[in-house]
Amino acid sequence: GTSFPVEYTSTPIYEENCLVGAVVTFSDITERKKAEEALTESEAKFRVLFESSQDALMTLAPPSWKFTSGNPATVKMFATKDEADFMSYEPWKLSPDRQPDGKPSPQKAKEMIETAMLNGSHFFEWRHKRANGEEFPATVLLTKIGLGNQAILQATVRDITEQKRLGEEVHRRLRELEVFYKASVSREERI
């Protein structure tokens, strides 16, 4: 009394141009259905993780190293119209002409990509540019992943504008305290 999924084929049998029967073959496809359901569930789970991440997640593929996907956080971070607009860019097109060390962004981006492909991952700071031209500091984690029989890169980008601002504020206050301390010590020495 147990039901299970089947796949069947039917071949008609004719006698003197008259259908007299059929040969029907049934195959139990329970395992295939389970595998399909597991794959669908896995795809849904990873789609939710990708789509709901607050980190900008994107993929890049050789040989052009153009973006091949970007989640909603990516579209927001880079101020593009949508994922398709974002994917029209190469990484160095969403960067100023030069990085803070003076290297041209296209050259340095290719070096970072090569390092990640060679070592499996690479974490670094980068100066990015939104589609509207606004620049911002970010951390980038490039991770080499296999997709089918091709190695691609997944990038995780975090805007660190606020962390940089807070760091500068801490350094400014430390300098003020140092000046205050030196002035206090100098006054005590005079007394």
Coordinates of N, CA and C in Angstrom, one line a residue:
G1 N 0.8 -1.2 0.0 CA 0.0 0.0 0.0 C 0.8 1.3 0.0
T2 N 2.2 1.2 -0.1 CA 3.0 2.4 -0.1 C 3.1 3.0 -1.6
S3 N 2.9 4.3 -1.6 CA 3.0 4.9 -3.0 C 4.5 5.4 -3.1
F4 N 4.9 5.5 -4.3 CA 6.3 6.0 -4.6 C 6.3 6.5 -6.1
P5 N 7.2 7.4 -6.4 CA 7.2 8.0 -7.7 C 7.8 7.1 -8.7
V6 N 7.2 7.1 -9.9 CA 7.7 6.2 -11.0 C 7.8 7.0 -12.3
E7 N 8.6 6.5 -13.1 CA 8.7 7.0 -14.5 C 8.3 5.9 -15.4
Y8 N 7.5 6.1 -16.4 CA 7.1 5.0 -17.2 C 7.2 5.4 -18.7
T9 N 7.4 4.3 -19.5 CA 7.4 4.5 -20.9 C 6.3 3.5 -21.4
S10 N 5.7 3.8 -22.5 CA 4.7 3.0 -23.1 C 5.0 2.8 -24.6
T11 N 5.0 1.6 -25.0 CA 5.2 1.3 -26.4 C 4.0 0.6 -26.9
P12 N 3.3 1.1 -27.9 CA 2.0 0.5 -28.4 C 2.4 -0.8 -29.2
I13 N 1.4 -1.7 -29.2 CA 1.5 -2.9 -29.9 C 0.4 -2.9 -30.9
Y14 N 0.7 -3.1 -32.2 CA -0.3 -3.1 -33.3 C -0.3 -4.4 -33.9
E15 N -1.5 -4.9 -34.3 CA -1.7 -6.0 -35.2 C -2.6 -5.6 -36.3
E16 N -2.1 -5.7 -37.5 CA -2.8 -5.3 -38.7 C -3.4 -3.9 -38.6
N17 N -2.5 -3.0 -38.2 CA -2.8 -1.5 -38.1 C -3.9 -1.3 -37.0
C18 N -4.0 -2.2 -36.1 CA -5.0 -2.0 -35.0 C -4.3 -2.1 -33.7
L19 N -4.5 -1.2 -32.8 CA -3.9 -1.2 -31.5 C -4.5 -2.3 -30.7
V20 N -3.6 -3.2 -30.3 CA -4.1 -4.3 -29.5 C -3.5 -4.4 -28.1
G21 N -2.6 -3.5 -27.8 CA -2.0 -3.5 -26.4 C -0.8 -2.6 -26.4
A22 N -0.1 -2.7 -25.3 CA 1.0 -1.8 -25.1 C 2.0 -2.5 -24.1
V23 N 3.3 -2.2 -24.3 CA 4.3 -2.7 -23.3 C 4.6 -1.5 -22.5
V24 N 4.4 -1.6 -21.2 CA 4.6 -0.5 -20.3 C 5.7 -0.9 -19.3
T25 N 6.7 0.0 -19.2 CA 7.8 -0.2 -18.3 C 7.8 0.9 -17.2
F26 N 7.8 0.5 -16.0 CA 7.8 1.4 -14.8 C 9.2 1.3 -14.2
S27 N 9.7 2.5 -13.8 CA 11.0 2.6 -13.0 C 10.8 3.4 -11.8
D28 N 11.2 2.8 -10.7 CA 11.1 3.5 -9.4 C 12.1 4.7 -9.4
I29 N 11.7 5.9 -9.2 CA 12.6 7.0 -9.3 C 12.6 7.7 -7.9
T30 N 12.4 7.0 -6.8 CA 12.4 7.5 -5.5 C 13.7 8.2 -5.2
E31 N 14.8 7.6 -5.4 CA 16.1 8.1 -5.1 C 16.4 9.4 -5.9
R32 N 16.0 9.4 -7.2 CA 16.2 10.6 -8.0 C 15.4 11.8 -7.5
K33 N 14.2 11.5 -7.1 CA 13.3 12.5 -6.5 C 13.9 13.1 -5.2
K34 N 14.4 12.2 -4.4 CA 15.0 12.7 -3.1 C 16.2 13.6 -3.4
A35 N 17.0 13.2 -4.4 CA 18.2 14.0 -4.8 C 17.8 15.3 -5.3
E36 N 16.7 15.4 -6.2 CA 16.2 16.6 -6.7 C 15.7 17.5 -5.7
E37 N 15.0 17.0 -4.7 CA 14.4 17.7 -3.6 C 15.5 18.3 -2.7
A38 N 16.6 17.5 -2.5 CA 17.7 18.0 -1.7 C 18.4 19.1 -2.4
L39 N 18.6 18.9 -3.7 CA 19.3 20.0 -4.5 C 18.4 21.3 -4.5
T40 N 17.2 21.2 -4.6 CA 16.3 22.3 -4.6 C 16.3 23.0 -3.2
E41 N 16.3 22.2 -2.2 CA 16.4 22.8 -0.8 C 17.7 23.5 -0.6
S42 N 18.8 22.8 -1.0 CA 20.2 23.4 -0.9 C 20.3 24.7 -1.7
E43 N 19.8 24.7 -2.9 CA 19.8 26.0 -3.7 C 19.0 27.1 -3.0
A44 N 17.9 26.8 -2.5 CA 17.0 27.8 -1.8 C 17.8 28.3 -0.6
K45 N 18.4 27.4 0.2 CA 19.1 27.8 1.4 C 20.3 28.8 1.1
F46 N 21.1 28.4 0.1 CA 22.2 29.3 -0.3 C 21.7 30.5 -1.0
R47 N 20.6 30.5 -1.7 CA 20.1 31.7 -2.3 C 19.6 32.7 -1.2
V48 N 19.0 32.2 -0.1 CA 18.6 33.0 1.0 C 19.8 33.6 1.7
L49 N 20.8 32.8 1.9 CA 22.1 33.3 2.6 C 22.7 34.4 1.7
F50 N 22.8 34.2 0.4 CA 23.4 35.2 -0.5 C 22.5 36.5 -0.5
E51 N 21.2 36.3 -0.7 CA 20.3 37.5 -0.9 C 20.2 38.3 0.4
S52 N 20.2 37.6 1.6 CA 19.9 38.3 2.8 C 21.2 38.8 3.6
S53 N 22.4 38.5 3.1 CA 23.6 39.0 3.7 C 23.7 40.5 3.7
Q54 N 24.1 41.0 4.8 CA 24.3 42.5 4.9 C 25.7 42.8 4.3
D55 N 26.6 41.9 4.1 CA 27.8 42.1 3.4 C 27.6 42.1 1.9
A56 N 28.3 42.9 1.2 CA 28.3 42.8 -0.2 C 29.0 41.6 -0.7
L57 N 28.2 40.7 -1.4 CA 28.8 39.4 -1.9 C 28.7 39.4 -3.4
M58 N 29.7 39.1 -4.0 CA 29.7 39.0 -5.5 C 30.7 38.0 -6.0
T59 N 30.5 37.6 -7.3 CA 31.4 36.6 -7.9 C 32.1 37.3 -9.1
L60 N 33.3 36.8 -9.4 CA 34.0 37.3 -10.6 C 34.5 36.0 -11.3
A61 N 34.6 36.1 -12.6 CA 35.0 34.9 -13.3 C 36.0 35.2 -14.4
P62 N 37.0 34.3 -14.6 CA 38.0 34.5 -15.7 C 37.3 34.3 -17.0
P63 N 37.9 34.8 -18.1 CA 39.2 35.5 -18.1 C 39.1 37.0 -18.0
S64 N 37.9 37.6 -18.1 CA 37.8 39.0 -18.1 C 37.7 39.6 -16.6
W65 N 37.4 38.7 -15.7 CA 37.2 39.0 -14.3 C 36.2 40.1 -14.1
K66 N 35.2 40.1 -14.9 CA 34.0 40.9 -14.7 C 33.1 40.2 -13.6
F67 N 32.3 41.0 -13.0 CA 31.4 40.5 -12.0 C 30.4 39.6 -12.7
T68 N 30.0 38.5 -12.0 CA 29.0 37.6 -12.6 C 27.8 37.5 -11.7
S69 N 27.9 38.1 -10.5 CA 26.7 38.1 -9.6 C 27.0 39.2 -8.6
G70 N 25.9 39.7 -8.0 CA 26.0 40.6 -6.8 C 24.7 40.6 -6.1
N71 N 24.8 40.5 -4.8 CA 23.6 40.4 -3.9 C 23.0 41.8 -3.7
P72 N 21.8 41.9 -3.1 CA 21.2 43.2 -2.9 C 22.1 44.2 -2.1
A73 N 22.9 43.7 -1.2 CA 23.8 44.6 -0.4 C 24.9 45.1 -1.4
T74 N 25.3 44.4 -2.4 CA 26.3 44.9 -3.3 C 25.7 46.0 -4.2
V75 N 24.5 45.8 -4.7 CA 23.8 46.8 -5.5 C 23.7 48.1 -4.7
K76 N 23.3 48.0 -3.4 CA 23.2 49.2 -2.5 C 24.5 49.8 -2.3
M77 N 25.5 49.0 -1.9 CA 26.8 49.6 -1.6 C 27.4 50.4 -2.8
F78 N 27.3 49.8 -4.0 CA 27.9 50.4 -5.2 C 27.0 51.4 -5.9
A79 N 25.8 51.6 -5.4 CA 24.8 52.5 -5.9 C 24.5 52.3 -7.4
T80 N 24.3 51.0 -7.7 CA 24.0 50.6 -9.1 C 22.5 50.5 -9.2
K81 N 21.9 50.5 -10.4 CA 20.5 50.4 -10.6 C 20.0 49.0 -10.1
D82 N 20.7 47.9 -10.5 CA 20.3 46.6 -10.1 C 21.5 45.7 -10.3
E83 N 21.3 44.4 -10.2 CA 22.3 43.4 -10.3 C 22.9 43.4 -11.7
A84 N 22.1 43.5 -12.7 CA 22.6 43.5 -14.1 C 23.5 44.7 -14.4
D85 N 23.1 45.9 -13.8 CA 23.9 47.1 -14.0 C 25.3 46.9 -13.3
F86 N 25.2 46.3 -12.0 CA 26.5 46.1 -11.3 C 27.4 45.1 -12.1
M87 N 26.8 44.1 -12.7 CA 27.6 43.1 -13.4 C 28.2 43.6 -14.7
S88 N 27.8 44.8 -15.1 CA 28.4 45.4 -16.3 C 29.8 46.0 -16.0
Y89 N 30.2 46.0 -14.8 CA 31.4 46.6 -14.4 C 32.5 45.6 -14.2
E90 N 33.8 46.0 -14.4 CA 34.9 45.2 -14.0 C 35.3 45.8 -12.6
P91 N 36.0 45.1 -11.8 CA 36.3 45.6 -10.4 C 37.0 46.9 -10.4
W92 N 37.9 47.1 -11.4 CA 38.7 48.4 -11.4 C 37.9 49.5 -11.9
K93 N 36.8 49.3 -12.5 CA 35.9 50.4 -12.9 C 35.1 51.0 -11.7
L94 N 35.0 50.2 -10.7 CA 34.4 50.7 -9.4 C 35.4 51.0 -8.4
S95 N 36.5 51.7 -8.9 CA 37.6 52.1 -8.1 C 38.1 53.4 -8.7
P96 N 38.8 54.2 -7.8 CA 39.4 55.4 -8.4 C 40.6 55.0 -9.3
D97 N 41.1 55.9 -10.0 CA 42.2 55.6 -11.0 C 43.4 54.9 -10.3
R98 N 43.7 55.4 -9.1 CA 44.8 54.9 -8.3 C 44.4 54.5 -6.9
Q99 N 45.1 53.5 -6.4 CA 44.9 53.2 -5.0 C 45.8 54.0 -4.1
P100 N 45.5 54.1 -2.8 CA 46.3 54.9 -1.9 C 47.8 54.8 -2.0
D101 N 48.3 53.6 -2.4 CA 49.7 53.4 -2.5 C 50.3 53.9 -3.8
G102 N 49.4 54.5 -4.7 CA 49.9 55.1 -5.9 C 49.7 54.2 -7.1
K103 N 49.5 52.9 -6.9 CA 49.4 52.0 -8.1 C 48.1 52.2 -8.8
P104 N 48.1 52.0 -10.1 CA 46.8 52.1 -10.8 C 45.9 51.0 -10.4
S105 N 44.6 51.3 -10.2 CA 43.6 50.3 -9.7 C 43.6 49.1 -10.6
P106 N 43.6 49.2 -12.0 CA 43.5 48.0 -12.8 C 44.7 47.0 -12.5
Q107 N 45.9 47.6 -12.4 CA 47.1 46.8 -12.2 C 47.0 46.1 -10.8
K108 N 46.6 46.9 -9.8 CA 46.6 46.4 -8.4 C 45.5 45.4 -8.3
A109 N 44.3 45.6 -8.9 CA 43.2 44.6 -8.8 C 43.6 43.3 -9.4
K110 N 44.3 43.3 -10.5 CA 44.8 42.1 -11.2 C 45.8 41.4 -10.2
E111 N 46.6 42.1 -9.5 CA 47.6 41.5 -8.6 C 46.8 40.8 -7.4
M112 N 45.8 41.5 -6.9 CA 45.0 40.9 -5.8 C 44.3 39.7 -6.3
I113 N 43.8 39.7 -7.5 CA 43.1 38.5 -8.1 C 44.1 37.4 -8.2
E114 N 45.3 37.6 -8.8 CA 46.3 36.6 -9.0 C 46.7 36.0 -7.6
T115 N 46.8 36.8 -6.6 CA 47.2 36.3 -5.3 C 46.1 35.4 -4.7
A116 N 44.9 35.8 -4.8 CA 43.8 35.0 -4.3 C 43.7 33.7 -5.1
M117 N 43.9 33.7 -6.4 CA 43.8 32.5 -7.2 C 45.0 31.5 -6.8
L118 N 46.1 32.1 -6.5 CA 47.3 31.3 -6.2 C 47.2 30.7 -4.8
N119 N 46.8 31.6 -3.8 CA 46.7 31.2 -2.4 C 45.4 30.6 -1.9
G120 N 44.4 30.7 -2.7 CA 43.1 30.3 -2.3 C 42.2 31.4 -1.7
S121 N 42.8 32.4 -1.1 CA 42.1 33.6 -0.6 C 43.1 34.7 -0.4
H122 N 42.5 35.9 -0.3 CA 43.3 37.1 -0.1 C 42.5 38.2 0.5
F123 N 42.9 38.7 1.7 CA 42.2 39.8 2.4 C 43.0 41.0 2.4
F124 N 42.4 42.2 2.0 CA 43.1 43.4 1.9 C 42.2 44.6 2.0
E125 N 42.7 45.8 2.2 CA 42.0 47.0 2.1 C 42.0 47.6 0.7
W126 N 40.9 48.2 0.3 CA 40.8 48.7 -1.0 C 40.0 50.0 -1.0
R127 N 40.3 50.9 -2.0 CA 39.6 52.1 -2.1 C 38.6 51.8 -3.3
H128 N 37.3 51.9 -3.0 CA 36.3 51.6 -4.0 C 35.6 52.9 -4.4
K129 N 34.8 52.9 -5.5 CA 34.0 54.0 -6.0 C 32.7 53.5 -6.3
R130 N 31.6 54.2 -5.8 CA 30.3 53.9 -6.2 C 30.0 54.3 -7.6
A131 N 28.9 53.8 -8.2 CA 28.6 54.2 -9.6 C 28.4 55.7 -9.7
N132 N 28.0 56.4 -8.6 CA 27.8 57.8 -8.6 C 29.1 58.6 -8.5
G133 N 30.3 57.9 -8.3 CA 31.6 58.6 -8.2 C 32.1 58.7 -6.8
E134 N 31.2 58.5 -5.8 CA 31.7 58.7 -4.4 C 32.6 57.5 -4.0
E135 N 33.8 57.9 -3.5 CA 34.8 56.9 -3.1 C 34.6 56.5 -1.6
F136 N 35.0 55.3 -1.3 CA 34.9 54.8 0.1 C 35.9 53.8 0.3
P137 N 36.4 53.7 1.6 CA 37.4 52.6 2.0 C 36.6 51.3 2.3
A138 N 37.2 50.2 1.9 CA 36.6 48.9 2.2 C 37.6 47.8 2.5
T139 N 37.2 46.8 3.1 CA 38.0 45.6 3.2 C 37.4 44.6 2.1
V140 N 38.3 43.8 1.6 CA 37.9 42.8 0.5 C 38.5 41.5 0.9
L141 N 37.6 40.5 0.8 CA 38.1 39.1 1.0 C 37.8 38.4 -0.3
L142 N 38.8 38.0 -1.1 CA 38.6 37.2 -2.3 C 38.8 35.8 -1.9
T143 N 37.9 34.9 -2.3 CA 38.0 33.5 -2.0 C 37.8 32.7 -3.3
K144 N 38.8 31.8 -3.6 CA 38.7 31.0 -4.8 C 37.7 29.9 -4.5
I145 N 36.8 29.7 -5.4 CA 35.8 28.6 -5.3 C 35.7 27.9 -6.6
G146 N 35.3 26.6 -6.5 CA 35.0 25.8 -7.7 C 33.6 25.9 -8.1
L147 N 33.3 26.2 -9.3 CA 31.9 26.2 -9.8 C 31.9 25.4 -11.1
G148 N 31.4 24.2 -10.9 CA 31.5 23.2 -12.0 C 33.0 22.9 -12.2
N149 N 33.5 23.0 -13.4 CA 34.9 22.7 -13.6 C 35.7 24.0 -13.8
Q150 N 35.2 25.1 -13.3 CA 35.9 26.4 -13.4 C 36.2 27.0 -12.0
A151 N 37.4 27.6 -11.8 CA 37.7 28.3 -10.6 C 37.3 29.7 -10.8
I152 N 36.5 30.2 -9.8 CA 36.1 31.6 -9.9 C 36.4 32.2 -8.5
L153 N 36.1 33.5 -8.4 CA 36.3 34.2 -7.1 C 35.0 34.7 -6.5
Q154 N 34.9 34.5 -5.2 CA 33.8 35.1 -4.5 C 34.4 36.3 -3.7
A155 N 33.8 37.4 -3.8 CA 34.3 38.6 -3.1 C 33.3 39.0 -2.0
T156 N 33.9 39.3 -0.8 CA 33.1 39.8 0.3 C 33.6 41.2 0.6
V157 N 32.8 42.3 0.4 CA 33.3 43.6 0.6 C 32.5 44.3 1.7
R158 N 33.3 45.0 2.6 CA 32.7 45.7 3.7 C 33.1 47.2 3.6
D159 N 32.2 48.1 3.7 CA 32.5 49.5 3.7 C 33.0 49.8 5.1
I160 N 34.2 50.4 5.2 CA 34.8 50.6 6.5 C 34.9 52.1 6.8
T161 N 34.1 52.9 6.1 CA 34.1 54.4 6.3 C 34.0 54.8 7.8
E162 N 33.0 54.2 8.5 CA 32.8 54.5 9.9 C 33.9 54.1 10.8
Q163 N 34.5 52.9 10.5 CA 35.7 52.5 11.3 C 36.8 53.4 11.1
K164 N 37.1 53.8 9.9 CA 38.2 54.8 9.6 C 37.9 56.1 10.3
R165 N 36.7 56.6 10.3 CA 36.4 57.9 10.9 C 36.6 57.8 12.4
L166 N 36.2 56.6 13.0 CA 36.4 56.5 14.5 C 37.9 56.3 14.8
G167 N 38.6 55.6 14.0 CA 40.1 55.5 14.2 C 40.8 56.9 14.1
E168 N 40.4 57.7 13.2 CA 41.0 59.0 13.1 C 40.6 59.9 14.3
E169 N 39.4 59.7 14.8 CA 38.9 60.5 16.0 C 39.7 60.0 17.2
V170 N 39.9 58.7 17.4 CA 40.8 58.2 18.5 C 42.2 58.8 18.4
H171 N 42.8 58.8 17.2 CA 44.1 59.3 17.0 C 44.2 60.8 17.4
R172 N 43.2 61.6 16.9 CA 43.1 63.0 17.2 C 43.0 63.2 18.7
R173 N 42.2 62.5 19.4 CA 42.1 62.7 20.9 C 43.3 62.2 21.6
L174 N 44.0 61.2 21.1 CA 45.3 60.8 21.7 C 46.3 61.9 21.6
R175 N 46.4 62.5 20.4 CA 47.3 63.6 20.2 C 47.0 64.8 21.2
E176 N 45.7 65.1 21.3 CA 45.3 66.1 22.3 C 45.7 65.8 23.7
L177 N 45.5 64.5 24.1 CA 45.9 64.1 25.4 C 47.4 64.2 25.6
E178 N 48.2 63.9 24.5 CA 49.6 63.9 24.6 C 50.1 65.4 24.7
V179 N 49.5 66.3 24.0 CA 49.8 67.7 24.1 C 49.5 68.2 25.6
F180 N 48.3 67.8 26.0 CA 47.9 68.2 27.4 C 48.9 67.6 28.4
Y181 N 49.3 66.4 28.3 CA 50.2 65.7 29.2 C 51.5 66.4 29.2
K182 N 52.0 66.7 28.0 CA 53.3 67.4 27.9 C 53.3 68.8 28.6
A183 N 52.1 69.5 28.3 CA 52.0 70.8 28.9 C 51.9 70.7 30.5
S184 N 51.2 69.7 31.0 CA 51.1 69.5 32.4 C 52.5 69.2 33.0
V185 N 53.3 68.3 32.4 CA 54.6 67.9 32.9 C 55.5 69.1 32.9
S186 N 55.4 69.9 31.8 CA 56.3 71.1 31.7 C 55.9 72.1 32.8
R187 N 54.6 72.3 33.1 CA 54.2 73.2 34.1 C 54.7 72.7 35.5
E188 N 54.6 71.4 35.8 CA 55.1 70.9 37.0 C 56.6 71.0 37.2
E189 N 57.3 70.9 36.1 CA 58.8 71.1 36.2 C 59.1 72.5 36.5
R190 N 58.3 73.5 36.1 CA 58.6 74.9 36.4 C 58.3 75.2 37.8
I191 N 57.4 74.5 38.4 CA 57.0 74.8 39.8 C 58.0 74.2 40.8

